[in-house]
mmCIF file with all atom_site columns, C-alpha atoms in Angstrom:
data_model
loop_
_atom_site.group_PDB
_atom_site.id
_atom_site.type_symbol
_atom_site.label_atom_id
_atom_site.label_alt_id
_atom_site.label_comp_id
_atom_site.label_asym_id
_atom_site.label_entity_id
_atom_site.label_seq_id
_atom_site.pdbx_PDB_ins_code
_atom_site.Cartn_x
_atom_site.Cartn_y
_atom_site.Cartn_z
_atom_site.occupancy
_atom_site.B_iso_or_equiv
_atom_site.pdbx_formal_charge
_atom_site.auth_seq_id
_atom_site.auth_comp_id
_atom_site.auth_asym_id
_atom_site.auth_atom_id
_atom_site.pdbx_PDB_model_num
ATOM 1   C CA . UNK A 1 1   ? 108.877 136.356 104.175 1.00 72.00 ? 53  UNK A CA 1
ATOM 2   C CA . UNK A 1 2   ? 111.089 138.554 102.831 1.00 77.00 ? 54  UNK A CA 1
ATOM 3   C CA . UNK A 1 3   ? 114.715 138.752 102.677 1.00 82.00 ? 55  UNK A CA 1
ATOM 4   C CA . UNK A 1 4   ? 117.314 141.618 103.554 1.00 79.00 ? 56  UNK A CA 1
ATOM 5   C CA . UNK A 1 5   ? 119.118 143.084 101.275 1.00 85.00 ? 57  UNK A CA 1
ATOM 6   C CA . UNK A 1 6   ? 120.790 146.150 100.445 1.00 83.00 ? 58  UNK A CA 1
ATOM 7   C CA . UNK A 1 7   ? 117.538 147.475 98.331  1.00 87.00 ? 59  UNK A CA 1
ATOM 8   C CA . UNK A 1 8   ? 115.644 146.998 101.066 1.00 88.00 ? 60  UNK A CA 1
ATOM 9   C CA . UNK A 1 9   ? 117.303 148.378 103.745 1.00 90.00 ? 61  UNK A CA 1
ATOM 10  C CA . UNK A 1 10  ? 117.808 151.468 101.977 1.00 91.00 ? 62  UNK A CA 1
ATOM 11  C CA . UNK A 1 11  ? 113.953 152.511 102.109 1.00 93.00 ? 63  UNK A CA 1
ATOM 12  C CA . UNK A 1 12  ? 114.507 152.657 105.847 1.00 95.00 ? 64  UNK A CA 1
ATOM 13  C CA . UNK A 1 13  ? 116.233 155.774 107.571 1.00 97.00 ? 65  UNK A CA 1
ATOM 14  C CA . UNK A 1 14  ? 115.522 154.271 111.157 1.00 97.00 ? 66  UNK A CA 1
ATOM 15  C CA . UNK A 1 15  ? 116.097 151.431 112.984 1.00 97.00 ? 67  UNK A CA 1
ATOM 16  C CA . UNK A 1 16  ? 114.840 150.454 116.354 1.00 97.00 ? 68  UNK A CA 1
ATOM 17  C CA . UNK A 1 17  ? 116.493 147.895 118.334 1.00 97.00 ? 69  UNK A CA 1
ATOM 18  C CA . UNK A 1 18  ? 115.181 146.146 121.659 1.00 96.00 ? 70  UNK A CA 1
ATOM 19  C CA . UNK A 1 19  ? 118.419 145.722 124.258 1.00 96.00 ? 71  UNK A CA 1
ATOM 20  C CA . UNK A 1 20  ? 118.137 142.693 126.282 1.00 92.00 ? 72  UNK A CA 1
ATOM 21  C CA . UNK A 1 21  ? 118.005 139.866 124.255 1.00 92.00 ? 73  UNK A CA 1
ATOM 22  C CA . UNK A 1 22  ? 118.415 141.130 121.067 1.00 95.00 ? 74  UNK A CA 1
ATOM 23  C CA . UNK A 1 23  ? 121.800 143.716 121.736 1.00 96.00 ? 75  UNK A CA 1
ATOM 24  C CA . UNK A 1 24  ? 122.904 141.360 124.147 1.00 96.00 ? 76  UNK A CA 1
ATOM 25  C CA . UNK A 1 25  ? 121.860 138.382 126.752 1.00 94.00 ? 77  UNK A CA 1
ATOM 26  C CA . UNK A 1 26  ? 122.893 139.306 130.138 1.00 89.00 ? 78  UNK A CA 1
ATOM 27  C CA . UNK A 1 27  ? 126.236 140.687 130.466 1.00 86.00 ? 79  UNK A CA 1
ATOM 28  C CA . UNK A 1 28  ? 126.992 138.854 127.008 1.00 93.00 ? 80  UNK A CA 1
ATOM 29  C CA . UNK A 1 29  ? 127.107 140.350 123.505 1.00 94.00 ? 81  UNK A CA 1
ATOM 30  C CA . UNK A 1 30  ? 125.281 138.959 120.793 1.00 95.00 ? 82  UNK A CA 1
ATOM 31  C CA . UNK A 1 31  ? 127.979 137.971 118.318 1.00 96.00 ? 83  UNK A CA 1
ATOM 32  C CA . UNK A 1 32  ? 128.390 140.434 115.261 1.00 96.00 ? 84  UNK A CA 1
ATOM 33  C CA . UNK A 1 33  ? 126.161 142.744 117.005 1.00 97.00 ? 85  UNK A CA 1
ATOM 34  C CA . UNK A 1 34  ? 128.987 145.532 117.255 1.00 97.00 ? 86  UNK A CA 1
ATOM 35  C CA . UNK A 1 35  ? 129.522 145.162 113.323 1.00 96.00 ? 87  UNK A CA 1
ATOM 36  C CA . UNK A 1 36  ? 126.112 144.902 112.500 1.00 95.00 ? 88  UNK A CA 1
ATOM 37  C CA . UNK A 1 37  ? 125.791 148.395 114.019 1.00 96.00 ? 89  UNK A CA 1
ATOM 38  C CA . UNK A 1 38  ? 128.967 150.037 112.686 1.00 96.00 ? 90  UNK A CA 1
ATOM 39  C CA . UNK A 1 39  ? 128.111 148.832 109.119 1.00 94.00 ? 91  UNK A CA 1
ATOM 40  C CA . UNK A 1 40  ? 124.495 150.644 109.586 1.00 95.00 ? 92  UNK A CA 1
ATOM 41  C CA . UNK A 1 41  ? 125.989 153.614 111.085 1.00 96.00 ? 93  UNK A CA 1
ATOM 42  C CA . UNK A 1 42  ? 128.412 153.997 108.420 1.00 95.00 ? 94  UNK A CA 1
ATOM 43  C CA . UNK A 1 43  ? 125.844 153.516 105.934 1.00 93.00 ? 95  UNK A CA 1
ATOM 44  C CA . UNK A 1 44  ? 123.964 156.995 107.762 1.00 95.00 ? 96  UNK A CA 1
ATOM 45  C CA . UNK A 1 45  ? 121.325 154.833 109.470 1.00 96.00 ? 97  UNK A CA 1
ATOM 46  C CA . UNK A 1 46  ? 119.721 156.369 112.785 1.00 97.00 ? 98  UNK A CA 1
ATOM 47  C CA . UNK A 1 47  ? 119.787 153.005 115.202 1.00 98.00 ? 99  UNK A CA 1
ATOM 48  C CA . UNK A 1 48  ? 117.664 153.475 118.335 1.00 98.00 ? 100 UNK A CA 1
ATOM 49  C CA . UNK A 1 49  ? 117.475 151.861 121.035 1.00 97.00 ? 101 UNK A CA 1
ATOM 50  C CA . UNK A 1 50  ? 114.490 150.461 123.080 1.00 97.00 ? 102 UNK A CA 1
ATOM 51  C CA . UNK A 1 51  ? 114.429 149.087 126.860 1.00 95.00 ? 103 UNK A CA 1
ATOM 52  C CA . UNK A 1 52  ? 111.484 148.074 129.105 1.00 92.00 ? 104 UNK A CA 1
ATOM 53  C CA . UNK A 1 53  ? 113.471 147.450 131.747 1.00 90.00 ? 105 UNK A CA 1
ATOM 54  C CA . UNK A 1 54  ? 113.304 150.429 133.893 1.00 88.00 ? 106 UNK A CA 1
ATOM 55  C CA . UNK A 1 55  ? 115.204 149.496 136.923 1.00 86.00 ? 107 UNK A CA 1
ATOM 56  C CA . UNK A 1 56  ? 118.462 150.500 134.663 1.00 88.00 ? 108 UNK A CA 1
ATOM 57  C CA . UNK A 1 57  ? 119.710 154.106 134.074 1.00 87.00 ? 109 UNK A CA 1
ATOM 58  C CA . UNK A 1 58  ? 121.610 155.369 130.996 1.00 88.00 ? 110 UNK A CA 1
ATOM 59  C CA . UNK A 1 59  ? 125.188 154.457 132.856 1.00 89.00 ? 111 UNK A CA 1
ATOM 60  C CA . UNK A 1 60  ? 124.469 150.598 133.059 1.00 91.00 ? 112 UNK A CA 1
ATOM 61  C CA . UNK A 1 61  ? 123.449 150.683 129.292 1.00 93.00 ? 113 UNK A CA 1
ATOM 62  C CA . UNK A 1 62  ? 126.553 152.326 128.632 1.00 94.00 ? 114 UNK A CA 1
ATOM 63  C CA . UNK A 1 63  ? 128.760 149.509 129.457 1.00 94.00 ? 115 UNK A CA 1
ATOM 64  C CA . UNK A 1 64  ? 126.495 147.186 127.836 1.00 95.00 ? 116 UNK A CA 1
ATOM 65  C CA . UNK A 1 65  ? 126.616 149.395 124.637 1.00 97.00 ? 117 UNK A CA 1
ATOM 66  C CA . UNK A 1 66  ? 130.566 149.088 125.308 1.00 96.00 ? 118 UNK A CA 1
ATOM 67  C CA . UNK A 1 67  ? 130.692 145.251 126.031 1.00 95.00 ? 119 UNK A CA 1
ATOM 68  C CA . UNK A 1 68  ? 128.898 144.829 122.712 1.00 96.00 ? 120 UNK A CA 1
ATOM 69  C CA . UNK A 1 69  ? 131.075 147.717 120.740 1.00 96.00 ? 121 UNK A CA 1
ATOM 70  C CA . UNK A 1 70  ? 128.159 149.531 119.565 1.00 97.00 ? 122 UNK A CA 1
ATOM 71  C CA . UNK A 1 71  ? 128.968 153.114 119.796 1.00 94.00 ? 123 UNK A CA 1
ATOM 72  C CA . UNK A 1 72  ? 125.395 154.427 121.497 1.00 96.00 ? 124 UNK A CA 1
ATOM 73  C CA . UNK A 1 73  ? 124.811 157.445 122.841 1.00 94.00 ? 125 UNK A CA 1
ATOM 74  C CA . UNK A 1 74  ? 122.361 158.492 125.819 1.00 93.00 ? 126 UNK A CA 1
ATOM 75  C CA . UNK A 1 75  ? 119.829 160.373 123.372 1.00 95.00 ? 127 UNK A CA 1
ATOM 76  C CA . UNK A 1 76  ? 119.829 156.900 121.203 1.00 96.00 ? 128 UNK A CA 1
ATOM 77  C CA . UNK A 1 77  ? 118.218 154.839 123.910 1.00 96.00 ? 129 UNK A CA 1
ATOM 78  C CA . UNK A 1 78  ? 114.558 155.480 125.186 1.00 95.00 ? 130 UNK A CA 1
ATOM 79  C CA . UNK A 1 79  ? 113.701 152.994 128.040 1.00 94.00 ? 131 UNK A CA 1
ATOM 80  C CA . UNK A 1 80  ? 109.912 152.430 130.027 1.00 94.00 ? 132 UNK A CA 1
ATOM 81  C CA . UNK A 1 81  ? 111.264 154.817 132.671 1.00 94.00 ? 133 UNK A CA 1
ATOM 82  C CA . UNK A 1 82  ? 110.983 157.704 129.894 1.00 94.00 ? 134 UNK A CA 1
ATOM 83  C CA . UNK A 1 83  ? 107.738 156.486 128.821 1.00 95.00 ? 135 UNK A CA 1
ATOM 84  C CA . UNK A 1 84  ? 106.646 156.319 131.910 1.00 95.00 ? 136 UNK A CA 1
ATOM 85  C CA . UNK A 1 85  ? 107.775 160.279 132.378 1.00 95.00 ? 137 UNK A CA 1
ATOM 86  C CA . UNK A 1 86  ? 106.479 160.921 129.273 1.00 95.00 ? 138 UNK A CA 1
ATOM 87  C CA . UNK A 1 87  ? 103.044 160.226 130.300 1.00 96.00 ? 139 UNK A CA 1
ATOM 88  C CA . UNK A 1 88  ? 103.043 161.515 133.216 1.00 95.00 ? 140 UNK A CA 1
ATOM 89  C CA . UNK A 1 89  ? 104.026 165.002 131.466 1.00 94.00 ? 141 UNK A CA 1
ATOM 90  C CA . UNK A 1 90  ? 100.926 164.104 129.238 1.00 93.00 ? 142 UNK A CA 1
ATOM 91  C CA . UNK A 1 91  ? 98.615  164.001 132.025 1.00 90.00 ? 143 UNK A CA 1
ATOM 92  C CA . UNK A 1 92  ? 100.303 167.340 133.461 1.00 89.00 ? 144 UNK A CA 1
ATOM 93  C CA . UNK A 1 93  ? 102.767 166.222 135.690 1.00 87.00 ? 145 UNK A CA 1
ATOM 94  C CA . UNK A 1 94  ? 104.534 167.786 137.522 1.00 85.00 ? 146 UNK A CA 1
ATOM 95  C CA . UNK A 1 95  ? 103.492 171.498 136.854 1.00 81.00 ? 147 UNK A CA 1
ATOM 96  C CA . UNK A 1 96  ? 99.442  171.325 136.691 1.00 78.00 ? 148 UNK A CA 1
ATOM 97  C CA . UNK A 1 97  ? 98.278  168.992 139.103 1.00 80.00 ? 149 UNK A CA 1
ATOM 98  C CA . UNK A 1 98  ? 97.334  169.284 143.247 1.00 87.00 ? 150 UNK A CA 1
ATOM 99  C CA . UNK A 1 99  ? 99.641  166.226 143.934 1.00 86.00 ? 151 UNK A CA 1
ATOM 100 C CA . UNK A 1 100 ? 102.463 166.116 142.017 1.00 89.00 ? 152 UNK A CA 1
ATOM 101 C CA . UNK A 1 101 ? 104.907 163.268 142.970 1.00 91.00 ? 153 UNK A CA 1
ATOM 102 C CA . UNK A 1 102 ? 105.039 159.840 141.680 1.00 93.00 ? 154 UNK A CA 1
ATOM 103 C CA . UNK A 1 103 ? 105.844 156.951 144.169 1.00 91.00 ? 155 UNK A CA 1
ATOM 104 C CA . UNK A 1 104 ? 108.091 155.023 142.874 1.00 93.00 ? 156 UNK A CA 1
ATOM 105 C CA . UNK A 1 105 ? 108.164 150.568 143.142 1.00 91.00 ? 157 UNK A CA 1
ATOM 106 C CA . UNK A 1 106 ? 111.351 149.817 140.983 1.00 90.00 ? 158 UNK A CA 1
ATOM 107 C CA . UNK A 1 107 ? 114.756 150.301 140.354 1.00 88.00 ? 159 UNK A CA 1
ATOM 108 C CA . UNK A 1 108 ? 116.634 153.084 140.950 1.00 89.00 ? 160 UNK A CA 1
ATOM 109 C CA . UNK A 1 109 ? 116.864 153.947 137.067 1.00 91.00 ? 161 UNK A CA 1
ATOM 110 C CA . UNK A 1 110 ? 112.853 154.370 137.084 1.00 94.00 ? 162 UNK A CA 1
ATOM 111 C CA . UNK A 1 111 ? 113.661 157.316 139.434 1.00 93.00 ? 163 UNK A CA 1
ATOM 112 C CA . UNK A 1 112 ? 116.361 158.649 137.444 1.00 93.00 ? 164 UNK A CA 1
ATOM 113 C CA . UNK A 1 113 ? 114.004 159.120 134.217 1.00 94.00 ? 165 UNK A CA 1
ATOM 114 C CA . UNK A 1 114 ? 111.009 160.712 136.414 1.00 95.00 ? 166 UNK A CA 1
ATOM 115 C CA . UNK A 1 115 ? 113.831 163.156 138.069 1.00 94.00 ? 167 UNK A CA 1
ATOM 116 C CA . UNK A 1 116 ? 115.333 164.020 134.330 1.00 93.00 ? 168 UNK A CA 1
ATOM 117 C CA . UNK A 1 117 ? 112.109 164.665 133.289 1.00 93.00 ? 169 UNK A CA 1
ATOM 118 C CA . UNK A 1 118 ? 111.334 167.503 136.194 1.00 94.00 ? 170 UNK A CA 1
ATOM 119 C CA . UNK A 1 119 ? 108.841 164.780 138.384 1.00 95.00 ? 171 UNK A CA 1
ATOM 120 C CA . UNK A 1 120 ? 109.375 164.548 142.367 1.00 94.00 ? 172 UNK A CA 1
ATOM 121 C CA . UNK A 1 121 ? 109.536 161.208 143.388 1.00 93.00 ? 173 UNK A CA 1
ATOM 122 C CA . UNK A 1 122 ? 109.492 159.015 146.444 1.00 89.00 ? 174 UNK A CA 1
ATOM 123 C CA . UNK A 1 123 ? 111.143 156.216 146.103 1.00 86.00 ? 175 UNK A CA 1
ATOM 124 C CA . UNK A 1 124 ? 109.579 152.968 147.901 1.00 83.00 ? 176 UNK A CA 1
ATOM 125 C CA . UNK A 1 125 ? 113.256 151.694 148.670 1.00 76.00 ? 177 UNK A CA 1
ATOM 126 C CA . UNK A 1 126 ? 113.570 155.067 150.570 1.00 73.00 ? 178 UNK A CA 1
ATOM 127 C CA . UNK A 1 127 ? 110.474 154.645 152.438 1.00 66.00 ? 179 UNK A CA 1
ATOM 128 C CA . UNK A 1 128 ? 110.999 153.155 156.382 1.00 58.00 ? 180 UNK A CA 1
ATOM 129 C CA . UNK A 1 129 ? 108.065 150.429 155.625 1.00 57.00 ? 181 UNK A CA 1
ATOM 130 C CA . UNK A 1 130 ? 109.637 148.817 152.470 1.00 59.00 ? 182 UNK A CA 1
ATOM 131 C CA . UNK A 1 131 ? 110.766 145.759 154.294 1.00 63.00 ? 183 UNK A CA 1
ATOM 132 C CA . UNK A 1 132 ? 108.041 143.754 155.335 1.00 65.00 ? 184 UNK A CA 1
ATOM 133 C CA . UNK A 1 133 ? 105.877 144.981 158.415 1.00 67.00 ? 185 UNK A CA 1
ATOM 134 C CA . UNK A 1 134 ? 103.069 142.784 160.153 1.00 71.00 ? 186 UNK A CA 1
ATOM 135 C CA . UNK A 1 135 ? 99.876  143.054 157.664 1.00 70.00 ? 187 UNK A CA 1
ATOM 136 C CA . UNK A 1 136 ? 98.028  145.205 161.126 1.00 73.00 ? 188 UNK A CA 1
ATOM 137 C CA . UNK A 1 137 ? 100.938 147.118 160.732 1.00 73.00 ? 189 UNK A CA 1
ATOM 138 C CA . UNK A 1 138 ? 100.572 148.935 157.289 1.00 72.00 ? 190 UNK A CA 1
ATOM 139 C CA . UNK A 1 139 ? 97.587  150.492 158.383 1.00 74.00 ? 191 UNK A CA 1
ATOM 140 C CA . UNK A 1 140 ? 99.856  152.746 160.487 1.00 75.00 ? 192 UNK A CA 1
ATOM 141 C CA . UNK A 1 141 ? 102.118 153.860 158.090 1.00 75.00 ? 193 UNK A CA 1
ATOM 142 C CA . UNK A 1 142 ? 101.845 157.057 156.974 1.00 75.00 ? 194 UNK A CA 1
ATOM 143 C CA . UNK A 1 143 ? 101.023 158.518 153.457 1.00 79.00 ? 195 UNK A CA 1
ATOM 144 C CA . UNK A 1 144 ? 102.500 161.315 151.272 1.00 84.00 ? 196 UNK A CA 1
ATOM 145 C CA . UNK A 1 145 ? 99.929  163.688 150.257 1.00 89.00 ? 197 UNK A CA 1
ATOM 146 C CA . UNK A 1 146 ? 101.671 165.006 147.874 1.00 91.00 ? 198 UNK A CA 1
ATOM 147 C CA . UNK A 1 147 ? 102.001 161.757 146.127 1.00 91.00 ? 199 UNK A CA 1
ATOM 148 C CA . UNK A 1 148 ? 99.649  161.453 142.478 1.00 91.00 ? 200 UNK A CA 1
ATOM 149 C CA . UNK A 1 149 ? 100.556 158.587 141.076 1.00 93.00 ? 201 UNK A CA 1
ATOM 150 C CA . UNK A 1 150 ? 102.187 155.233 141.375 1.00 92.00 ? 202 UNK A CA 1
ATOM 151 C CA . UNK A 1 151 ? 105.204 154.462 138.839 1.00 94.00 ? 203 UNK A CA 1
ATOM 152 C CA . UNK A 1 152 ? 105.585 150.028 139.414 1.00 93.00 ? 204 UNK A CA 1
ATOM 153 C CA . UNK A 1 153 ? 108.824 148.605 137.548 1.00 92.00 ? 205 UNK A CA 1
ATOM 154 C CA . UNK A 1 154 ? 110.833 145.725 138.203 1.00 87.00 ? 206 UNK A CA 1
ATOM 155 C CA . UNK A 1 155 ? 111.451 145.167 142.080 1.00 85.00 ? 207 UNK A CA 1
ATOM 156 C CA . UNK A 1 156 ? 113.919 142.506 142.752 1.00 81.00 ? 208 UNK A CA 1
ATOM 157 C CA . UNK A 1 157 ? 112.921 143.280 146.908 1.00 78.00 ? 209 UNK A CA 1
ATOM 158 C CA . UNK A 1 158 ? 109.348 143.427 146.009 1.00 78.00 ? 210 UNK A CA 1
ATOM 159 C CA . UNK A 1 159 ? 107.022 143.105 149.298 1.00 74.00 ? 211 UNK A CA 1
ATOM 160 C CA . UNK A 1 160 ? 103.498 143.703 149.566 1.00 69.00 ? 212 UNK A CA 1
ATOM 161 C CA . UNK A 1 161 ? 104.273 146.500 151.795 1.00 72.00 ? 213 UNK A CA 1
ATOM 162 C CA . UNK A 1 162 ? 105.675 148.941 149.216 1.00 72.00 ? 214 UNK A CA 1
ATOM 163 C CA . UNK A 1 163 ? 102.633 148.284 147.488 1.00 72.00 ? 215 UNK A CA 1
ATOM 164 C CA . UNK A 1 164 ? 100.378 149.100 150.469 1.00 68.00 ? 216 UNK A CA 1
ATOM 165 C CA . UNK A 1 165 ? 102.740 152.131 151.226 1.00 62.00 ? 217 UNK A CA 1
#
């Protein structure tokens, strides 16, 4: 394997970096991280950074980015939320197809990125079945007909329902 050093970083203009885990653990910093970053920064690197959890919008990464003193800004992080949106545009979203919404299972960030990226959403934690209803029950619940596609993230109130909805 090979080793660092200043040679080798040099061939490199960009860096991608996950969050969770990597940036940080929880609501704790990695230690160095901050300086790691600054020194990179200073040197003219681009540092990006990477998120697949989608339940989070660009304000809660902010204070992480903060806790950790790594000086981020919103156009430096692309999470699953915007890839999500992103392929959803690809597959003409919201402007070329006969149902154009995306229901939403996930956290509240998920529906932040769709919205940002111009796509109408309904949001299952919104919806008046997303507790949990007798199974006979969800036949009865009515559907959006606008809605084209189905956008899961992480649920931390997950039910079977939302999914049936």
């Amino acid at each position: 394997m090979q080793r660092w050093t200043p040679a080798l970083l040099g061939r490199f203009d960009t860096l991608l970096f996950d969050c969770d885990g990597v940036l940080w653990t929880g609501d704790k910093a990695i230690p160095g991280v901050g300086t790691a970053i600054g020194k990179l920064l200073q040197m003219g690197k681009r540092c990006v950074y990477l998120s697949n959890n989608s339940g989070k919008d660009w304000e809660a990464y902010e204070k992480c980015f903060r806790r950790s003193e790594i000086d981020a800004k919103n156009q430096d992080l692309f999470t699953s939320g915007q890839a999500a949106a992103l392929y959803l545009q690809s597959e003409g979203f919201p402007a070329s197809v006969e149902r154009p919404k995306a229901f939403v299972i996930g956290g509240a960030g998920l529906c932040r990125a769709l919205e940002a990226a111009g796509i109408p959403t309904r949001w299952a934690e919104d919806d008046p079945g997303a507790g949990h209803l007798d199974p006979a029950a969800i036949d009865t619940l009515p559907l959006d007909p606008l809605v084209g596609a189905v956008v899961v993230g992480l649920d931390h109130h997950f039910t079977y329902t939302k999914c049936a909805v």
